[in-house]
mmCIF file of C-alpha atoms and ligand atoms in Angstrom:
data_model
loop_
_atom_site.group_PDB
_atom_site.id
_atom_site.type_symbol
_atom_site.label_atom_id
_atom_site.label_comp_id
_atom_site.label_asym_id
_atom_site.label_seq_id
_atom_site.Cartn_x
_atom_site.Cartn_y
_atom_site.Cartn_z
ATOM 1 C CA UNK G 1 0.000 0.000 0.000
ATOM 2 C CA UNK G 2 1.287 3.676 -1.130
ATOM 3 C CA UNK G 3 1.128 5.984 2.219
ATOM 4 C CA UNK G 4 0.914 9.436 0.517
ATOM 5 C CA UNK G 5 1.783 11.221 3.688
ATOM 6 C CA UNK G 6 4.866 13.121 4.318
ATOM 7 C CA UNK G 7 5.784 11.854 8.297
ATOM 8 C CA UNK G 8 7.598 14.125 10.197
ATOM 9 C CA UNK G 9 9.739 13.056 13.265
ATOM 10 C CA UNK G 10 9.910 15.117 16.589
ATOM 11 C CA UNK G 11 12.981 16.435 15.575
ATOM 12 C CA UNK G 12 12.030 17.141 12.254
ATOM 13 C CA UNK G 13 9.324 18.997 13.823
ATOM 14 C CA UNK G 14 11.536 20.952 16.190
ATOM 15 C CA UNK G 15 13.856 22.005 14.250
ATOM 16 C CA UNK G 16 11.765 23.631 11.610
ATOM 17 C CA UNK G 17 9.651 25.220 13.957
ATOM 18 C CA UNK G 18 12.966 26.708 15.173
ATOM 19 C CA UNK G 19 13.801 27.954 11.500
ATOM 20 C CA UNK G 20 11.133 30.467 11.710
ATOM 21 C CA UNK G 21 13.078 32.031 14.435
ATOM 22 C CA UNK G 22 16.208 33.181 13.114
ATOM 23 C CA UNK G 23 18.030 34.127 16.351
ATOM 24 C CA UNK G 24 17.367 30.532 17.806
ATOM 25 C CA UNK G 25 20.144 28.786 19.076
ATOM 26 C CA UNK G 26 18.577 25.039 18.863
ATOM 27 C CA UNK G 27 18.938 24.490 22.711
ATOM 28 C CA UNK G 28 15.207 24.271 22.968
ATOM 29 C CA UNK G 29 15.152 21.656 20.124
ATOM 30 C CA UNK G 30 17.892 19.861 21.667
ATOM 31 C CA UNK G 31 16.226 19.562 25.267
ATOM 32 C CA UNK G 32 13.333 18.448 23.182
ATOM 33 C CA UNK G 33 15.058 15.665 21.892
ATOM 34 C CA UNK G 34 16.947 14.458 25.068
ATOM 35 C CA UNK G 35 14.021 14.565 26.559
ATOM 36 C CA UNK G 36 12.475 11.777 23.764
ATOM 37 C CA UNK G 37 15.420 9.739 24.052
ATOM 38 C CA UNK G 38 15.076 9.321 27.643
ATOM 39 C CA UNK G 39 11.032 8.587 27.084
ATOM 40 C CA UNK G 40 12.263 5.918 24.914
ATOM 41 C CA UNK G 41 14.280 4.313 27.009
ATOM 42 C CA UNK G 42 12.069 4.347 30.149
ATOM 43 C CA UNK G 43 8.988 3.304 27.260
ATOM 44 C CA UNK G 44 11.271 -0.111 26.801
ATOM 45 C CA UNK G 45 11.449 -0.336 30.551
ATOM 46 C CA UNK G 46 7.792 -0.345 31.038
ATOM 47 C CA UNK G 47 7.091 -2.049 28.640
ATOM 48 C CA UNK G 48 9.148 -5.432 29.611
ATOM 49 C CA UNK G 49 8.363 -4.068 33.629
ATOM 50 C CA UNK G 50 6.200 -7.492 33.537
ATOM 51 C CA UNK G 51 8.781 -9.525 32.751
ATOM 52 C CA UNK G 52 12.138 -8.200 34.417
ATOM 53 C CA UNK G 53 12.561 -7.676 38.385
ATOM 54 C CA UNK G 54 11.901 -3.870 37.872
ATOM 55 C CA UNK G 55 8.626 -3.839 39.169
ATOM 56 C CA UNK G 56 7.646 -3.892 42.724
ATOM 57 C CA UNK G 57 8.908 -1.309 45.577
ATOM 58 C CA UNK G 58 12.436 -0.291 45.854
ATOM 59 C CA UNK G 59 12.079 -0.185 49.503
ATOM 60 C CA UNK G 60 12.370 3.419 50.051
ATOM 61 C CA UNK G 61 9.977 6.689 50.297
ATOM 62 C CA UNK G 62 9.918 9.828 48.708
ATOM 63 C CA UNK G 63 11.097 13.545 50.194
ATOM 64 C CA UNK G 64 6.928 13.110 50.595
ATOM 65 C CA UNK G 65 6.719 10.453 52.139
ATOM 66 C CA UNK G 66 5.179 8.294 49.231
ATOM 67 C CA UNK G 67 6.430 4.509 48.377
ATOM 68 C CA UNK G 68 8.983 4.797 45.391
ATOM 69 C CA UNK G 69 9.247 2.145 42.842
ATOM 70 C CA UNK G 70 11.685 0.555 41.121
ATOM 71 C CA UNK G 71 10.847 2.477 37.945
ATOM 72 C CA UNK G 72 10.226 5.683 39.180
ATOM 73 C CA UNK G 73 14.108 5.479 40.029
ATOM 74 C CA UNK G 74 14.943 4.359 36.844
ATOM 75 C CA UNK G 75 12.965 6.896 34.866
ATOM 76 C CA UNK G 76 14.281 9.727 37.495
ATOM 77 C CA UNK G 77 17.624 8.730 36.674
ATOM 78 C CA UNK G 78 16.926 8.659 32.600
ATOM 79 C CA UNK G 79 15.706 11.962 32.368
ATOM 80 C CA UNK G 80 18.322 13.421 34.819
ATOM 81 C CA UNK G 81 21.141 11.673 32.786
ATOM 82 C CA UNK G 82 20.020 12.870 29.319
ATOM 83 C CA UNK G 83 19.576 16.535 30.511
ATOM 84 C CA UNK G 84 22.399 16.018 32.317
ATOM 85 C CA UNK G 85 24.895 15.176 29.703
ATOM 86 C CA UNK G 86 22.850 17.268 26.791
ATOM 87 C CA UNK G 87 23.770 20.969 26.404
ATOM 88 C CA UNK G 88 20.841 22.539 26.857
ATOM 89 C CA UNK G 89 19.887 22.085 30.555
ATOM 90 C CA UNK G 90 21.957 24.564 33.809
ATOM 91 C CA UNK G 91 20.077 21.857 36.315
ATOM 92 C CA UNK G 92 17.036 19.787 37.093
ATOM 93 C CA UNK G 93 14.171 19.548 39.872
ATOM 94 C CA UNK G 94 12.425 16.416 39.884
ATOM 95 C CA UNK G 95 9.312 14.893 42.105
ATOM 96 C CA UNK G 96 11.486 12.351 42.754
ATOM 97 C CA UNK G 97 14.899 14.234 44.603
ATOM 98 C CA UNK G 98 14.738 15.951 47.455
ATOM 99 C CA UNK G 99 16.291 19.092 45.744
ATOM 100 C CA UNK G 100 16.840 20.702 42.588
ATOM 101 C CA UNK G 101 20.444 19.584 41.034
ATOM 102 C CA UNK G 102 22.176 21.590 39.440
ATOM 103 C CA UNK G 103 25.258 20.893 36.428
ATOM 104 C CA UNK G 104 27.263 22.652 37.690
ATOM 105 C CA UNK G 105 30.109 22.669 34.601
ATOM 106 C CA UNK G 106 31.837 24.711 32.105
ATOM 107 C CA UNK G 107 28.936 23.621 29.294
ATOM 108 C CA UNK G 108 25.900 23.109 31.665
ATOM 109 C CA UNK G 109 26.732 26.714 33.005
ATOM 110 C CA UNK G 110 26.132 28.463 29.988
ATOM 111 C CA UNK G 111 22.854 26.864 28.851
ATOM 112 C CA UNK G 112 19.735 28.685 29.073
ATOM 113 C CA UNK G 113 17.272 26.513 29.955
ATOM 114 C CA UNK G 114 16.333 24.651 33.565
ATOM 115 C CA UNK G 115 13.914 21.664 33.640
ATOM 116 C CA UNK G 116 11.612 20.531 36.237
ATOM 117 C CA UNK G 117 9.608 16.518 35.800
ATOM 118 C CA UNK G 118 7.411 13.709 37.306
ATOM 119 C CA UNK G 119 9.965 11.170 35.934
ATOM 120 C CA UNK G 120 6.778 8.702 36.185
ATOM 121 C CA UNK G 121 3.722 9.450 37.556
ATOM 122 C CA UNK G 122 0.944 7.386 38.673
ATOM 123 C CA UNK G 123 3.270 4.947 39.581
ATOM 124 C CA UNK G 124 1.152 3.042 41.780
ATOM 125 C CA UNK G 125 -0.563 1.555 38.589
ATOM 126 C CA UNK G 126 2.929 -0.142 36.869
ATOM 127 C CA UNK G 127 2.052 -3.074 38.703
ATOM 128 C CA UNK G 128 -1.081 -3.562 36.780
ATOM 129 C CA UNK G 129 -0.567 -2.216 33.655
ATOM 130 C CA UNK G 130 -2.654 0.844 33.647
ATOM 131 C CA UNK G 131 -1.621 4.281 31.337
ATOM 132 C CA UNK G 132 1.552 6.056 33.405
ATOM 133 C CA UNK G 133 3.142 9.056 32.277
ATOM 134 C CA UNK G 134 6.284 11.766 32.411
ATOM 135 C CA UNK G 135 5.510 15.017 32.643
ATOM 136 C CA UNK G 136 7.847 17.712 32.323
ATOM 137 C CA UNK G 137 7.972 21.807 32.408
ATOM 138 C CA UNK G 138 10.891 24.317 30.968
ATOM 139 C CA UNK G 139 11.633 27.110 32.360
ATOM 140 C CA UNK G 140 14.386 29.808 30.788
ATOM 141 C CA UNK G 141 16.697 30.958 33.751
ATOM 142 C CA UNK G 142 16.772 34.141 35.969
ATOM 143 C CA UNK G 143 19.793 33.513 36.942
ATOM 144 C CA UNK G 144 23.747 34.892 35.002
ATOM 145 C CA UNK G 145 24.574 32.398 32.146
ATOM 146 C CA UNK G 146 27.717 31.907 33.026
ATOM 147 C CA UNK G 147 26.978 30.744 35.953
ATOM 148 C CA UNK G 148 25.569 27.983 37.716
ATOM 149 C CA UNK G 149 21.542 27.738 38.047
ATOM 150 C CA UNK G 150 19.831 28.736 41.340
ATOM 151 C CA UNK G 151 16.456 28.231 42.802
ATOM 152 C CA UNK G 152 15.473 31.250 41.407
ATOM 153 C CA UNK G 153 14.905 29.544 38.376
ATOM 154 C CA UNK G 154 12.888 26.829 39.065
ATOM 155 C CA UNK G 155 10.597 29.063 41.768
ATOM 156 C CA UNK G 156 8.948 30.531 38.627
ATOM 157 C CA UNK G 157 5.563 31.162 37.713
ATOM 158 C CA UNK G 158 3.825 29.089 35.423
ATOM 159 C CA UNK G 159 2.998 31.318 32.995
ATOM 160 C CA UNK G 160 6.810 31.705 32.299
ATOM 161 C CA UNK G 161 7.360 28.770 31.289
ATOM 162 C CA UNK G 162 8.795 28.239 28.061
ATOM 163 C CA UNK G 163 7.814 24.521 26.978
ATOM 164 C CA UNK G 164 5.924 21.931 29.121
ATOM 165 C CA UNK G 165 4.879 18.685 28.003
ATOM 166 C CA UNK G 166 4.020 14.676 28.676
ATOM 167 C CA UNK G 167 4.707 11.361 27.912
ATOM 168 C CA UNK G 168 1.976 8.733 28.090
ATOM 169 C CA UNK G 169 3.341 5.198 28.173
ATOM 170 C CA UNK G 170 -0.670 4.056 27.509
ATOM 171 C CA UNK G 171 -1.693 1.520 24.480
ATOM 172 C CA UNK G 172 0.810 3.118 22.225
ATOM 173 C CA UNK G 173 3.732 6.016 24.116
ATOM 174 C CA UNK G 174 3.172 9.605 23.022
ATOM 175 C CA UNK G 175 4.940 12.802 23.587
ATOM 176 C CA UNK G 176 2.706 15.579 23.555
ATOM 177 C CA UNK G 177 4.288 19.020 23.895
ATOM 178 C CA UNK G 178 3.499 22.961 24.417
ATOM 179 C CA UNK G 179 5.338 26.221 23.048
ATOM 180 C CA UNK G 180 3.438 29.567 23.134
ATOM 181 C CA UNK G 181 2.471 28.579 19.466
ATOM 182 C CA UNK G 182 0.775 25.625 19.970
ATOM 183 C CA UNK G 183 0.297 21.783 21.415
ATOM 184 C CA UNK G 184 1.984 19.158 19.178
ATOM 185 C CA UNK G 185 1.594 15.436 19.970
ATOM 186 C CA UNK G 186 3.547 12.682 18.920
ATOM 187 C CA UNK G 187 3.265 8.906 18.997
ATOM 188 C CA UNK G 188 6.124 6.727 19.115
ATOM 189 C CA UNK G 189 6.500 4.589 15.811
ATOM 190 C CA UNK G 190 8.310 1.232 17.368
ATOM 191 C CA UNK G 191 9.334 0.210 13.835
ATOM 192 C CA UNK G 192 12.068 2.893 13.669
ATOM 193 C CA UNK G 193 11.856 3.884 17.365
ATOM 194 C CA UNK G 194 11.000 8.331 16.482
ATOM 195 C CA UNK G 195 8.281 9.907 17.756
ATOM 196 C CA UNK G 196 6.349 10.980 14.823
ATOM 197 C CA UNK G 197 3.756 14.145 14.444
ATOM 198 C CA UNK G 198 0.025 12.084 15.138
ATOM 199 C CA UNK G 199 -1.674 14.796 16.926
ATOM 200 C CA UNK G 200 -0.592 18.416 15.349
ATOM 201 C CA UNK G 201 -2.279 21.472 16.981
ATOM 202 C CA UNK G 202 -4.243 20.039 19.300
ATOM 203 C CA UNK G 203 -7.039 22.288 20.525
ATOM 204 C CA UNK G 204 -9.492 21.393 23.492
ATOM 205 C CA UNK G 205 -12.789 21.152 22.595
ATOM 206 C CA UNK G 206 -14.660 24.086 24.849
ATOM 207 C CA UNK G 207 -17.160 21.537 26.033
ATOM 208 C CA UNK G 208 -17.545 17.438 26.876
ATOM 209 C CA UNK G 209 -19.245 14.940 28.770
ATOM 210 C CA UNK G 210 -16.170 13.821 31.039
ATOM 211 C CA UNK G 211 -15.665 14.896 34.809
ATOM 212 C CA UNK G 212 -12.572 13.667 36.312
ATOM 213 C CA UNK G 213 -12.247 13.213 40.093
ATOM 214 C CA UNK G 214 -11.641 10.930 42.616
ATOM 215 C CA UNK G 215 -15.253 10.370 44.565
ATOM 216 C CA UNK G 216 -13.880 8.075 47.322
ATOM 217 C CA UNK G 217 -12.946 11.649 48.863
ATOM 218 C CA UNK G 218 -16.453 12.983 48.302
ATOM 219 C CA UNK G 219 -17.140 13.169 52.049
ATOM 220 C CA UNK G 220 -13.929 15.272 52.136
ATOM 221 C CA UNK G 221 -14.315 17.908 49.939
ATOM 222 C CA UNK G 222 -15.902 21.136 50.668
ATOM 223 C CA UNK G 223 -19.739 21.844 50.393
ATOM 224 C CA UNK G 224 -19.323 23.974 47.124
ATOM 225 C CA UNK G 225 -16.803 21.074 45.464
ATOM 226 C CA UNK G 226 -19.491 18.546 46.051
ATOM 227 C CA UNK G 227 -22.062 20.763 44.756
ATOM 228 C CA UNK G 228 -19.738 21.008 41.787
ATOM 229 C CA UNK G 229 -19.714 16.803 41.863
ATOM 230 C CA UNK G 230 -23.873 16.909 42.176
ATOM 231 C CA UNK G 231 -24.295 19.366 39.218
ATOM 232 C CA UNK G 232 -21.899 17.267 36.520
ATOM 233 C CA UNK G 233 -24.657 14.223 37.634
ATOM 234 C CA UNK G 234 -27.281 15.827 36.878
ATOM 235 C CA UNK G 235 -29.345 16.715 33.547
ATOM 236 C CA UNK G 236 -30.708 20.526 33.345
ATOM 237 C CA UNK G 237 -31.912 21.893 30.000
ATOM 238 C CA UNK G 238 -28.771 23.747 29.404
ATOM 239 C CA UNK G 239 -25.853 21.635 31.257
ATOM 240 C CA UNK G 240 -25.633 18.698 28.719
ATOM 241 C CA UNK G 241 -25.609 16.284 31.726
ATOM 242 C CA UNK G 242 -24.698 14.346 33.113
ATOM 243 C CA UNK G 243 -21.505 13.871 32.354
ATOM 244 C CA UNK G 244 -19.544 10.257 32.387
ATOM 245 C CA UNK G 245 -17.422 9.828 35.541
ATOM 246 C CA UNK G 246 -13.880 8.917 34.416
ATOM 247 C CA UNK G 247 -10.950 8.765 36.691
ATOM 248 C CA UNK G 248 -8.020 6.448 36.360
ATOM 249 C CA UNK G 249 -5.332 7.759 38.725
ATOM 250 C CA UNK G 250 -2.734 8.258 36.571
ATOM 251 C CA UNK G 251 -3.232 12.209 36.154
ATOM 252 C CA UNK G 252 -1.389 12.104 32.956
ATOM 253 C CA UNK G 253 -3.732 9.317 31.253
ATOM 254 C CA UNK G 254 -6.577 11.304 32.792
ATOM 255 C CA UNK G 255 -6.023 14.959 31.291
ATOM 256 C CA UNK G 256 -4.878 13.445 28.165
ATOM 257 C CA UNK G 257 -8.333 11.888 27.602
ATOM 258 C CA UNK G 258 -9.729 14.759 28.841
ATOM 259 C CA UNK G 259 -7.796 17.303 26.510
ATOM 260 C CA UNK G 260 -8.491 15.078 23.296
ATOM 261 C CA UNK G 261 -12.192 14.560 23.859
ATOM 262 C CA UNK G 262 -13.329 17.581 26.375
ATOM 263 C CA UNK G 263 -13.739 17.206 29.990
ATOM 264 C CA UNK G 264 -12.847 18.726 33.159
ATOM 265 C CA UNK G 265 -10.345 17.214 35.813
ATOM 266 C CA UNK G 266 -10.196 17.979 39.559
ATOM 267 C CA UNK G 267 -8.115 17.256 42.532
ATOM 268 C CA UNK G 268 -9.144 19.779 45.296
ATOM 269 C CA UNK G 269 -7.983 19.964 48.663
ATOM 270 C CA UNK G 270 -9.836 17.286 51.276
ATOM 271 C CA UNK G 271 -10.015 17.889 54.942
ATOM 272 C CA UNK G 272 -6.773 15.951 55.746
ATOM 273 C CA UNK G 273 -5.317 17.263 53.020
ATOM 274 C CA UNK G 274 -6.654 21.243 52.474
ATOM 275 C CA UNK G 275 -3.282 21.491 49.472
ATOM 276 C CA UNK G 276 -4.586 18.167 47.926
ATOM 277 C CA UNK G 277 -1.620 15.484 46.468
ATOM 278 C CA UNK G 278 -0.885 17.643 43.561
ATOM 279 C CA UNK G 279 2.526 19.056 42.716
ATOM 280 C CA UNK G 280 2.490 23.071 41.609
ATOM 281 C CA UNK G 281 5.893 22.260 40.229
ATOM 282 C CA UNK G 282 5.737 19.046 38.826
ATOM 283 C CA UNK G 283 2.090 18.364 37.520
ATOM 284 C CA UNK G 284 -0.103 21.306 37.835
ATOM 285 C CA UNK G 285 1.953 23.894 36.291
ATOM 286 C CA UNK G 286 2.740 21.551 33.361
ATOM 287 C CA UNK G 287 -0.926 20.832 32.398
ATOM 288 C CA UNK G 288 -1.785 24.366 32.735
ATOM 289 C CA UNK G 289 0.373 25.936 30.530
ATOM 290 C CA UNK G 290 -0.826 22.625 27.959
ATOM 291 C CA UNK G 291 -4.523 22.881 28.772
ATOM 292 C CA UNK G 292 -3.870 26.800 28.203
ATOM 293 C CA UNK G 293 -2.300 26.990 25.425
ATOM 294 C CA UNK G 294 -5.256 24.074 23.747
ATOM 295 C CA UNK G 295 -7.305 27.150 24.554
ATOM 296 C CA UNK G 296 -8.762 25.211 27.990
ATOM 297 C CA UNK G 297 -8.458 26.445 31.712
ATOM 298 C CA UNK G 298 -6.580 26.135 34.910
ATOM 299 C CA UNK G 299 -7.304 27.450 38.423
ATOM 300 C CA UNK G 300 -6.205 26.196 42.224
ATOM 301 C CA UNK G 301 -9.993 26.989 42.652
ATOM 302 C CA UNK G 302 -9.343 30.441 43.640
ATOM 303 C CA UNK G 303 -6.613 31.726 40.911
ATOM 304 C CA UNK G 304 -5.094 30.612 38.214
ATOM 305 C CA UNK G 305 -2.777 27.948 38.329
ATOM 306 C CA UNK G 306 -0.422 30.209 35.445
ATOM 307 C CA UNK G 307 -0.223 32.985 38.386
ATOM 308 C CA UNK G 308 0.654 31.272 41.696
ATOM 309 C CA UNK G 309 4.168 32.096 42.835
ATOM 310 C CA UNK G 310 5.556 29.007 43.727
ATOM 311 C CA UNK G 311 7.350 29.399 47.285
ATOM 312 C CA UNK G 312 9.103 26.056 47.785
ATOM 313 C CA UNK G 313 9.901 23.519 44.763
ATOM 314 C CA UNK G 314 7.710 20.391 46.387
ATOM 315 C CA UNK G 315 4.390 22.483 47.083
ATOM 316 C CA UNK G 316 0.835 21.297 46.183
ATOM 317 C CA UNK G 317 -1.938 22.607 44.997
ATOM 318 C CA UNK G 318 -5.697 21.954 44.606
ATOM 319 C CA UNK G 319 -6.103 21.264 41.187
ATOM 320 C CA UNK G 320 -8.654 21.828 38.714
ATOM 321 C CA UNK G 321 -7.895 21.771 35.171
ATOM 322 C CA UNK G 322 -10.244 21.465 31.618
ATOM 323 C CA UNK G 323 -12.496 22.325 28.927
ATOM 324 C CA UNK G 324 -12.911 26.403 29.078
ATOM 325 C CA UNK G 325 -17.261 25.982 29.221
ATOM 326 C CA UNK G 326 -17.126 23.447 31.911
ATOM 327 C CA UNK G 327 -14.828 25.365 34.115
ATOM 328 C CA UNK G 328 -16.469 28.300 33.609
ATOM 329 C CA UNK G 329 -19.442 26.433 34.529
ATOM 330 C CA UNK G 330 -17.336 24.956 37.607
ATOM 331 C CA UNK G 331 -16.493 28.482 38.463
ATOM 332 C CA UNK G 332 -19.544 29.651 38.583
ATOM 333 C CA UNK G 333 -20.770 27.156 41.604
ATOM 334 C CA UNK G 334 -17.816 28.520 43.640
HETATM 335 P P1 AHG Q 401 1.288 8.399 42.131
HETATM 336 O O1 AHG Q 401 2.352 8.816 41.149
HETATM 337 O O2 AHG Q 401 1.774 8.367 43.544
HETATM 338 O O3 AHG Q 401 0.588 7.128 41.728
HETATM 339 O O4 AHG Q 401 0.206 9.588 42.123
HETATM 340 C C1 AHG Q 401 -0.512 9.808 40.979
HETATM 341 C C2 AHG Q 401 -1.191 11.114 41.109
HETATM 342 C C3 AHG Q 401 -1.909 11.525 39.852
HETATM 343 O O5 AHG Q 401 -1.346 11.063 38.680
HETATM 344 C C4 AHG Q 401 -3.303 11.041 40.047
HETATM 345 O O6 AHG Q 401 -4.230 11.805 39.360
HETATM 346 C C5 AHG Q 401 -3.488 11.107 41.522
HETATM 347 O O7 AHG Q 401 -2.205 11.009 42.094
HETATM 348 C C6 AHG Q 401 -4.353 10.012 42.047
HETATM 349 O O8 AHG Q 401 -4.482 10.151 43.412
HETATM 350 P P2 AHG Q 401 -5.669 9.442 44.237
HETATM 351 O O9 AHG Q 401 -5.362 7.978 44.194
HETATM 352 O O10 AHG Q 401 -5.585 10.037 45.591
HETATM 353 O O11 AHG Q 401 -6.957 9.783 43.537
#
């Protein structure tokens, strides 16, 4: 059979979006591409995680106090490695270390960008093989170039970010990712091992059926949340209800769905835990700036996620993240 279509690989795809900027230096491109590689190689790992002794817990917790797997340690230490040893990346902060690390050498000191990831999140469903995911955020630094990176330039605002993106290891691996000019999404062709363009300019459709949350902690959320909850279960003449509960529990797999079909995702704060699980750093600001940019919206319930200064690298957030019409319409119950 004749495929008349012209496939372009992620790096294809980065670099000509960096021709149209003619003072680019390629260091965006290039974190781009480090950043595949290292999706690749943890994509292998999950994908044999079945049959190796790579599953299971590694024994140790967290800097919060969660269970770490044997993956997440592997994928952590992917992703540090290729940003590491690219040229592109000053340092790293990662869900995973207990601080930010930074390169400090002659080439790492005079790159522009820092990085911040979930080296594998929703971890607690590797053991039975349910959708995980990477999710990652760029930010450009504060700090001298020249010099070695400081925590001024991870403790950014969202909305400064500069790329953000994800990597769902689900029925087939994709790298989605944002610039300011769009969201791009790429699936991973095994054949030849690129990521090639599936999913260009992906838009979020300003309305769907989905709603996203996790309703074991109903009895824990506050009166106007639930409300929320009640409203997406019912049918009015103008709400389109109800809406299909869908929650898997890997955030990643989750807001993907959600993003491609329409749908709004929440994890707000419960009584024991008024900040919710969420990461500001790690997860929420990443699928803001996405869900933004795919012309959806992000708030903490109060502001927008884009506008929180972050204070401290690990800090959570309520979360609540989706189709612009629904969280307007979530909004509007507050
Ligand atoms: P973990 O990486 O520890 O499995 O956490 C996953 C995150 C996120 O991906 C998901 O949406 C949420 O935690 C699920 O938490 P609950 O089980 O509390 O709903």
């Amino acid at each position: 059979m004749l495929i008349n279509r012209k496939i372009q690989t992620l790096d294809e795809f980065t670099i000509q979006q960096m021709r149209d900027f003619p003072n680019a230096t390629g260091e965006l491109s290039g974190l781009l591409r480090d950043i595949g590689l290292a999706a690749k190689r943890v994509h292998v790992e999950v994908n044999k995680a079945g049959l190796v002794d790579i599953l299971g817990d590694a024994g140790t917790m967290n800097v919060q106090g969660e269970e770490v797997k044997k993956l997440d340690i592997y994928a952590n230490n992917q992703f540090m490695g290729v940003l590491r040893h690219g040229v592109s990346c000053a340092g790293i902060g990662s869900e995973e270390l207990d601080d930010i690390v930074v390169f400090d050498d002659e080439i790492s000191n005079k790159s522009k960008y820092v990085c911040l990831f979930d080296p594998l999140d929703g971890s607690s469903n590797i053991d039975v093989n349910v959708s995980i995911g990477t999710i990652f955020s760029v930010f450009r630094r504060v700090s001298e170039l020249g010099k070695p990176a400081t925590k001024e330039d991870f403790l950014q605002q969202g909305i400064k970010q500069v790329a953000a993106g994800y990597v769902i290891y689900g029925s087939s691996t994709m790298l989605v990712y944002a610039t300011r000019r769009g969201v791009n999404g790429f699936t991973l062709d095994q054949s030849v091992g690129e990521f090639t363009l599936s999913h260009p300019d992906i838009k979020c459709p300003d309305t769907g059926k989905i709603y996203s949350v996790n309703h074991g902690n109903f009895f824990q959320y506050n009166e106007k949340v639930q409300n929320y909850i009640h409203e997406c279960q019912r049918k009015t003449k103008d709400n389109g209800g109800p809406y299909t509960q869908r929650y898997i529990g890997s955030m990643v797999a989750d807001v993907h769905r959600n993003l491609i079909k329409g749908g709004i995702f929440m994890y707000p704060g419960t009584t024991d835990k008024p900040k919710g699980k969420l990461r500001l750093l790690y997860e929420c600001n990443p699928f803001a700036f996405i869900v933004e940019i795919a012309g959806g919206k992000a708030t903490n319930g109060k502001e927008r996620i884009l506008e929180v200064q972050p204070t401290e690298i690990h800090q959570r957030t309520p979360f609540f993240v989706g189709s612009k019409l629904m969280m307007e319409q979530y909004e509007q119950t507050q």
